[in-house]
Coordinates of C-alpha atoms and ligand atoms in Angstrom, one line a residue:
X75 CA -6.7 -17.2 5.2
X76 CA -3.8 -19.3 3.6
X77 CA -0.2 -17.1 3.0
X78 CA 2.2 -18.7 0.6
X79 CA 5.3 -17.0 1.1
X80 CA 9.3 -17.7 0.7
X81 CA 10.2 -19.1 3.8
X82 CA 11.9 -21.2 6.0
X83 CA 10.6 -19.6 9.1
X84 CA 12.4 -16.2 10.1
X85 CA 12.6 -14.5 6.4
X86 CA 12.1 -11.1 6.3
X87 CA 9.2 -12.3 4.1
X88 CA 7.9 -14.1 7.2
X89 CA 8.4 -10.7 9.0
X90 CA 6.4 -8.8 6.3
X91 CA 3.3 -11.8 6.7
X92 CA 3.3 -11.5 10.4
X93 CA 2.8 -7.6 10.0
X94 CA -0.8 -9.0 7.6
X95 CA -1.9 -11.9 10.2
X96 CA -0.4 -12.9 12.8
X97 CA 0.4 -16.6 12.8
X98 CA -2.3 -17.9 15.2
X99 CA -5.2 -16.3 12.7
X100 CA -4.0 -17.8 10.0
X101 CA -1.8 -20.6 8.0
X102 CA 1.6 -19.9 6.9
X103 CA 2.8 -21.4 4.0
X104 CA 6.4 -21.3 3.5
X105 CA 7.6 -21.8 -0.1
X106 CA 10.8 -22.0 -1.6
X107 CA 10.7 -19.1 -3.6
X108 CA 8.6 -15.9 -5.5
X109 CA 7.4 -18.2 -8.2
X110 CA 5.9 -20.6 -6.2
X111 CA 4.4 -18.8 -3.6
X112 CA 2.5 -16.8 -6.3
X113 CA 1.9 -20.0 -8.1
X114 CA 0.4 -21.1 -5.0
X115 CA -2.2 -18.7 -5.4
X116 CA -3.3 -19.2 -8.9
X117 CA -3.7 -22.8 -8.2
X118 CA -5.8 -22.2 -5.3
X119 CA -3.5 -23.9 -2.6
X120 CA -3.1 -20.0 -1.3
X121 CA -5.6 -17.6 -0.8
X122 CA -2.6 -14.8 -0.5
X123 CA 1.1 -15.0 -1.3
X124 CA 3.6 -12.4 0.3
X125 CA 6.2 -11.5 -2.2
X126 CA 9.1 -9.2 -2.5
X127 CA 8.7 -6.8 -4.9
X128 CA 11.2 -3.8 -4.4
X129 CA 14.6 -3.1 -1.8
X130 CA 16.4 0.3 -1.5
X131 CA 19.5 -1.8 -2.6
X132 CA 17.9 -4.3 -6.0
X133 CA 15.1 -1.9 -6.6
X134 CA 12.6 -3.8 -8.2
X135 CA 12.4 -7.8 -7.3
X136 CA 12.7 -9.3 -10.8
X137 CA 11.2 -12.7 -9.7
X138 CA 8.3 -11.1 -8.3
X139 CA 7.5 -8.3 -11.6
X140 CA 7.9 -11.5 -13.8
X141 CA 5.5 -13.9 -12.1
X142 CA 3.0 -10.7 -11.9
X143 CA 3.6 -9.9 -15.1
X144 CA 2.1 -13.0 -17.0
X145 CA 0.1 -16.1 -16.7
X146 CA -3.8 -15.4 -14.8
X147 CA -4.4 -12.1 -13.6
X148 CA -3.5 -11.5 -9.9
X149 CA -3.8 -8.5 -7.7
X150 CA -1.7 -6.2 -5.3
X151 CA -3.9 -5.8 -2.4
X152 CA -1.2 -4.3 0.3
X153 CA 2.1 -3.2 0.4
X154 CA 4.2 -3.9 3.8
X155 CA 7.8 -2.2 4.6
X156 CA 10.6 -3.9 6.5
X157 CA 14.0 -3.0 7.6
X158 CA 16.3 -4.8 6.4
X159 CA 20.0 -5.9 8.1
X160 CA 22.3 -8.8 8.6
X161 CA 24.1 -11.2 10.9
X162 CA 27.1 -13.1 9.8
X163 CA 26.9 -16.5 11.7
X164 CA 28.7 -19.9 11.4
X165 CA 28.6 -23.2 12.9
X166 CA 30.3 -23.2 16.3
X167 CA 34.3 -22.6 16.9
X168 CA 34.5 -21.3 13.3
X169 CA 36.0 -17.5 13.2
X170 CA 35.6 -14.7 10.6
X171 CA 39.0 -15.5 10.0
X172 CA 38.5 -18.9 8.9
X173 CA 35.2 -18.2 6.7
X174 CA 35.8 -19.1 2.8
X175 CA 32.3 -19.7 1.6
X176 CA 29.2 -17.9 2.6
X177 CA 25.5 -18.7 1.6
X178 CA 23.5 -15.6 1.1
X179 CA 20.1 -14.8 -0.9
X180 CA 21.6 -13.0 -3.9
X181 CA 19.6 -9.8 -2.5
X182 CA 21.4 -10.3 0.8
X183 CA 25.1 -10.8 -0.6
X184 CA 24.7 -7.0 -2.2
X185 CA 22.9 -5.5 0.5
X186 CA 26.7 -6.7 2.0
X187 CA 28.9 -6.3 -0.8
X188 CA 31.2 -3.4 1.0
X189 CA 31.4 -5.1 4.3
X190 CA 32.2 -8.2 2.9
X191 CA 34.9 -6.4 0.3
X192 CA 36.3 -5.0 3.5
X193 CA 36.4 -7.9 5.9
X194 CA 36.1 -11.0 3.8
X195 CA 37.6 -9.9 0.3
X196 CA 38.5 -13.6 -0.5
X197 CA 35.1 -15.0 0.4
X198 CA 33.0 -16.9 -2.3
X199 CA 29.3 -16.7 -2.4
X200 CA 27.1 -19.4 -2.0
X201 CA 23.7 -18.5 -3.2
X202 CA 20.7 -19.3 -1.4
X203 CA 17.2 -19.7 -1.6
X204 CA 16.2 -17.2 0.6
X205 CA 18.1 -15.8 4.3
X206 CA 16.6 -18.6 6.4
X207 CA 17.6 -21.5 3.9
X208 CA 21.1 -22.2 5.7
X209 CA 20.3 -21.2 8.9
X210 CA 18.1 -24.1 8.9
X211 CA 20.8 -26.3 7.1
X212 CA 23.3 -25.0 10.0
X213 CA 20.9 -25.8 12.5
X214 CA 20.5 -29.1 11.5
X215 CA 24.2 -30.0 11.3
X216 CA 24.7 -28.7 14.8
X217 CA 26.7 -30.9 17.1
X218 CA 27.3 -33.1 14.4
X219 CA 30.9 -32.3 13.1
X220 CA 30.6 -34.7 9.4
X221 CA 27.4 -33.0 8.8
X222 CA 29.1 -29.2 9.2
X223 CA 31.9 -30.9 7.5
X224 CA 29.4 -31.6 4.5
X225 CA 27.7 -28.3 4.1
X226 CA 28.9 -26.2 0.8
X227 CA 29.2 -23.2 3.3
X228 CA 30.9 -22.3 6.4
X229 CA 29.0 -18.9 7.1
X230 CA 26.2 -17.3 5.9
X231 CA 24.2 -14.0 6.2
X232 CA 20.7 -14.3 7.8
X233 CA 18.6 -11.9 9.1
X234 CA 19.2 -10.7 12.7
X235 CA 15.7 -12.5 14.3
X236 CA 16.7 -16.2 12.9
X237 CA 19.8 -16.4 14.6
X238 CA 17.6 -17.0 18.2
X239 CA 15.2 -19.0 15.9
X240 CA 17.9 -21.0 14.6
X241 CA 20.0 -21.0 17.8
X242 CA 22.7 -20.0 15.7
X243 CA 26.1 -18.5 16.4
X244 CA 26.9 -14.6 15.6
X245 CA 30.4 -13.8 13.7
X246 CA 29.6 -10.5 12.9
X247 CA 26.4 -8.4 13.8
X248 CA 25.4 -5.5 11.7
X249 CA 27.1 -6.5 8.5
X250 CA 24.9 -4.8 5.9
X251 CA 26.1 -1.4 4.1
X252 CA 22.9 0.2 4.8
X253 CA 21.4 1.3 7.9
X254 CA 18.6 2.4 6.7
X255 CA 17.8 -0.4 4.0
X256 CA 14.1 -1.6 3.2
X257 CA 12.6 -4.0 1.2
X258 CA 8.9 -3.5 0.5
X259 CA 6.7 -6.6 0.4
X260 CA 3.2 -6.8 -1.3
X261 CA 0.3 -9.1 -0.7
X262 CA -1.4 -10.3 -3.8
X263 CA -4.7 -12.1 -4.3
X264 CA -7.0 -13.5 -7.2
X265 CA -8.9 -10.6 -8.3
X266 CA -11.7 -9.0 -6.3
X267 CA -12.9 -6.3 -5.3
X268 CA -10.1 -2.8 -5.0
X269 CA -9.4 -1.7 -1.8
X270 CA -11.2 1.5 -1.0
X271 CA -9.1 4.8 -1.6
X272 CA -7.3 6.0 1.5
X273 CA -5.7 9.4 -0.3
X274 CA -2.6 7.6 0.2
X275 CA -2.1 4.8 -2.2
X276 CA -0.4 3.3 -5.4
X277 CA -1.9 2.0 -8.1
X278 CA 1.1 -0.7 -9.6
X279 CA 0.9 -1.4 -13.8
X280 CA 2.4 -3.7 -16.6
X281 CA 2.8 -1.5 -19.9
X282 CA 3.6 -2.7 -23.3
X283 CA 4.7 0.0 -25.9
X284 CA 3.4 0.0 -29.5
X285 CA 6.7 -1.6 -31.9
X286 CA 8.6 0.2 -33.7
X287 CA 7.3 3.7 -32.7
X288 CA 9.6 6.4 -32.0
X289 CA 9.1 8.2 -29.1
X290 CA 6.4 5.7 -27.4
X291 CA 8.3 5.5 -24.2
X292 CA 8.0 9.0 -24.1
X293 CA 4.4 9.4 -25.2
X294 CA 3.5 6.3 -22.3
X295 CA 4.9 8.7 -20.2
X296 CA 3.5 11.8 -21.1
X297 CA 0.0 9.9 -20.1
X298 CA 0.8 9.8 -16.3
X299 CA 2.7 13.9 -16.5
X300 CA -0.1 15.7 -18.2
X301 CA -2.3 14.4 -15.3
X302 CA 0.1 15.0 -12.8
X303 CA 0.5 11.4 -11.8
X304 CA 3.9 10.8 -10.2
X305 CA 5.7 7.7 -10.8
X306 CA 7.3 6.3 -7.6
X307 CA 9.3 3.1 -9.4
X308 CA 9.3 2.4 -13.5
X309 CA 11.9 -0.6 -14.9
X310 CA 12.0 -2.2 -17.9
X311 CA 11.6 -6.2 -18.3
X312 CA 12.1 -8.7 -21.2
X313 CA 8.7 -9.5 -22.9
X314 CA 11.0 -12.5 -23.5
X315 CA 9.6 -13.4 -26.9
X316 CA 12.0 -11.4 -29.2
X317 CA 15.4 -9.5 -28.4
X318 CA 14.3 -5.6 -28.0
X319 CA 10.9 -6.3 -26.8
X320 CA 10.3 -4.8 -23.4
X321 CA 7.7 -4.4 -21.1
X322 CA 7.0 -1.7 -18.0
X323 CA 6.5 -2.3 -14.7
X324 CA 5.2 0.8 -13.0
X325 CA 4.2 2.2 -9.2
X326 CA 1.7 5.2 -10.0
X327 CA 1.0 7.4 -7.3
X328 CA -2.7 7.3 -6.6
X329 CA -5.6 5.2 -6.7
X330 CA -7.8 3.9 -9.7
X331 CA -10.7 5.8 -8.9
X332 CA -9.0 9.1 -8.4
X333 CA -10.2 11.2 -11.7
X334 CA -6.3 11.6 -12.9
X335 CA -5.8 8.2 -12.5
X336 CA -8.8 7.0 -14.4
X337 CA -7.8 9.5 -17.7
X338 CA -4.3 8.0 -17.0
X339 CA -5.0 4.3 -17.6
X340 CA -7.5 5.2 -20.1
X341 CA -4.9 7.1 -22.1
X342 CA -3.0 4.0 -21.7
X343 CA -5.3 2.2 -22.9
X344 CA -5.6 3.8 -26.2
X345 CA -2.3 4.2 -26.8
X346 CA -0.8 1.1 -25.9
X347 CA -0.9 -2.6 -27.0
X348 CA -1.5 -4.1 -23.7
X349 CA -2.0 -2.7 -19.6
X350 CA -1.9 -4.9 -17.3
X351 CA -3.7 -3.3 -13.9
X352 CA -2.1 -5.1 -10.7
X353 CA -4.2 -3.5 -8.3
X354 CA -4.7 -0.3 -6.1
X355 CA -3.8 -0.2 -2.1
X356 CA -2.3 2.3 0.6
X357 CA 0.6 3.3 0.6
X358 CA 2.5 1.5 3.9
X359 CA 4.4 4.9 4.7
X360 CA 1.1 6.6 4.2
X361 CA 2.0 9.2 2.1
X362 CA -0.3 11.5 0.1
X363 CA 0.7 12.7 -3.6
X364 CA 0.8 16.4 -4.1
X365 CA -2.3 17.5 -6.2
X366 CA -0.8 19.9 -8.7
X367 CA -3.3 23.3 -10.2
X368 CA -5.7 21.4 -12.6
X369 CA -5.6 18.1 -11.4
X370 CA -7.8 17.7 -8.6
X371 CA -11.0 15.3 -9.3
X372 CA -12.9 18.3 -8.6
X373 CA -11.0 20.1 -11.8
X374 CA -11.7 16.9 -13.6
X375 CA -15.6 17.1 -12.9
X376 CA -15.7 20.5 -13.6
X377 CA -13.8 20.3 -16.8
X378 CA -16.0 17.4 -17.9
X379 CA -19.3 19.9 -17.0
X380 CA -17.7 22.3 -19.2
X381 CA -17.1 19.6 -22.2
X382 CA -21.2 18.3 -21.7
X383 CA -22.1 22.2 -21.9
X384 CA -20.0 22.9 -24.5
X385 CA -21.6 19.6 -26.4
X386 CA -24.8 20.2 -25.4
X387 CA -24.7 23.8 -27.2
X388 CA -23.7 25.9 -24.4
X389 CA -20.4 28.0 -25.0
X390 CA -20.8 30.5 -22.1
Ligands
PRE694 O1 12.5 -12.7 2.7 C1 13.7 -13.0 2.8 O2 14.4 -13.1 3.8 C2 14.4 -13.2 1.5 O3 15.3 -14.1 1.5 C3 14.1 -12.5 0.3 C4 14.6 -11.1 0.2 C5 14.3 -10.5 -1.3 O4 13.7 -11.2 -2.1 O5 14.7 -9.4 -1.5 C6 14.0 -10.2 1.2 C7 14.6 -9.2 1.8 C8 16.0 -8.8 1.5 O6 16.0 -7.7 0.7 C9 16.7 -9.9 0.9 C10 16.1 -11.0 0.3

């Protein structure tokens, strides 16, 4: 299987990938960012692309929920959860003292924001590709005092793992504001086959509300709480073609042959002017939903039973 995915090598994409295949079973293929590694998949250059899609500190990946959001139809087949936390480092002899400019992934740079207000309030950010982009940079100027002269940074923030990939130097270790920060990855594919229910799993959608309709964020919602389907993310995103045109980009808790799920979607359906589904697939922290009175499949097959009866003459 081939993985298109945001590298250099040593992302905390790259982490998420080697948690799907490890790198002797299959072929890495580092990208230089979201779009392409899902666009690598829709060309057929990728069988799979790992992407971002959410972090305790961004919330949703907006590079990810657009590229899933449009263009051919692509599929979440598994979701993948990785700590996240950071390592200043800088090309030898340089201290935190003396560091100006620092190249960070934007997601990085506010997973930072307090520790670099405290310690480095003058600092400018660089942005960067992704958290291995200038550790490679830095490792290539090594030893070479023009070419560290030349980069457009003098630090950056990299995840804690590249800094032995990259032979780098540490200025500061453990420079992110949240200990406990995660950023959830997701594998996607060209559509196939669902993966089977485990009882734990998300089922991830692209809603489009009816124009000029009062109340028909409200009445989208009302699809997912009268079946007791809990929402575990919703955000909004540009349609892009007209100012005040949004679309929803949804993680529904359960799968989309759970009963609730399927009189969810086709509620959706009916109401709304488009649904995108973008797969169903466990839930990494394995999870299960809790079932509220009435909206176990069981209460959906009985209630049906009831409806046929009822139909077929049968009021009792
Ligand atoms: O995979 C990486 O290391 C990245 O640079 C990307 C990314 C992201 O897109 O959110 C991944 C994890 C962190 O939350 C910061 C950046």
């Amino acid at each position: 299987m081939r993985y298109a995915y945001l590298g250099p090598a040593g992302t905390f994409t790259e982490e998420a990938l080697r948690q799907v295949a490890a790198p002797d079973e299959a072929v890495y293929l580092p990208q230089t960012d979201v779009g392409s590694a899902i666009a690598a998949v829709r060309s057929g250059d990728a069988d799979r692309a790992v992407v971002a899609i959410e972090s305790t500190a961004e919330g949703g990946v907006t590079a990810t929920l657009d590229s899933l959001a449009a263009g051919s139809p692509l599929v979440i087949v598994r979701e993948v959860l990785v700590p996240v936390q950071f390592t200043l480092v800088a090309p030898a002899g340089v201290r935190l003292a003396d560091v100006r400019r620092i190249a960070a992934h934007p997601h990085a740079w506010v997973q930072c924001r307090r520790w670099l207000a405290a310690h480095l309030p003058h600092a400018v950010h660089v942005p960067a590709t992704s958290n291995t982009a200038p550790a490679a940079l830095l490792a290539q100027a090594a030893g070479d005092p023009a070419a560290v002269r030349a980069l457009a940074f003098d630090a950056a923030l990299v995840p804690p793992a590249a800094v032995g990939t990259y032979g780098l130097a540490p200025v500061a270790e453990h420079v992110a504001d949240n200990p406990s920060a995660l950023t959830r990855f997701v594998v996607v594919g060209p559509p196939g086959p669902v993966p089977a229910p485990t009882g734990a799993d998300k089922t991830t959608l692209v809603v489009h509300l009816p124009d000029n309709e009062a109340g028909a964020l409200l009445a989208m919602l009302e699809q997912f709480a009268v079946r007791g389907v809990n929402l575990s993310r919703i955000e909004s995103r540009p349609i892009g073609d007209a100012l005040g045109r949004y679309s929803f980009s949804i993680d529904a808790e359960g799968h989309v042959t759970d009963e609730r799920m399927g009189e969810v979607l086709m509620g959706l359906h009916r109401r709304c002017p488009y649904v995108r589904f973008l797969g169903s697939y466990p839930r990494a922290d394995a999870v299960a939903p809790l079932v509220h009175v009435g909206t176990s499949d069981a209460d959906f097959v009985e209630a049906r039973a009831w409806l046929d009866r009822l139909r077929g003459g049968d009021p009792a």
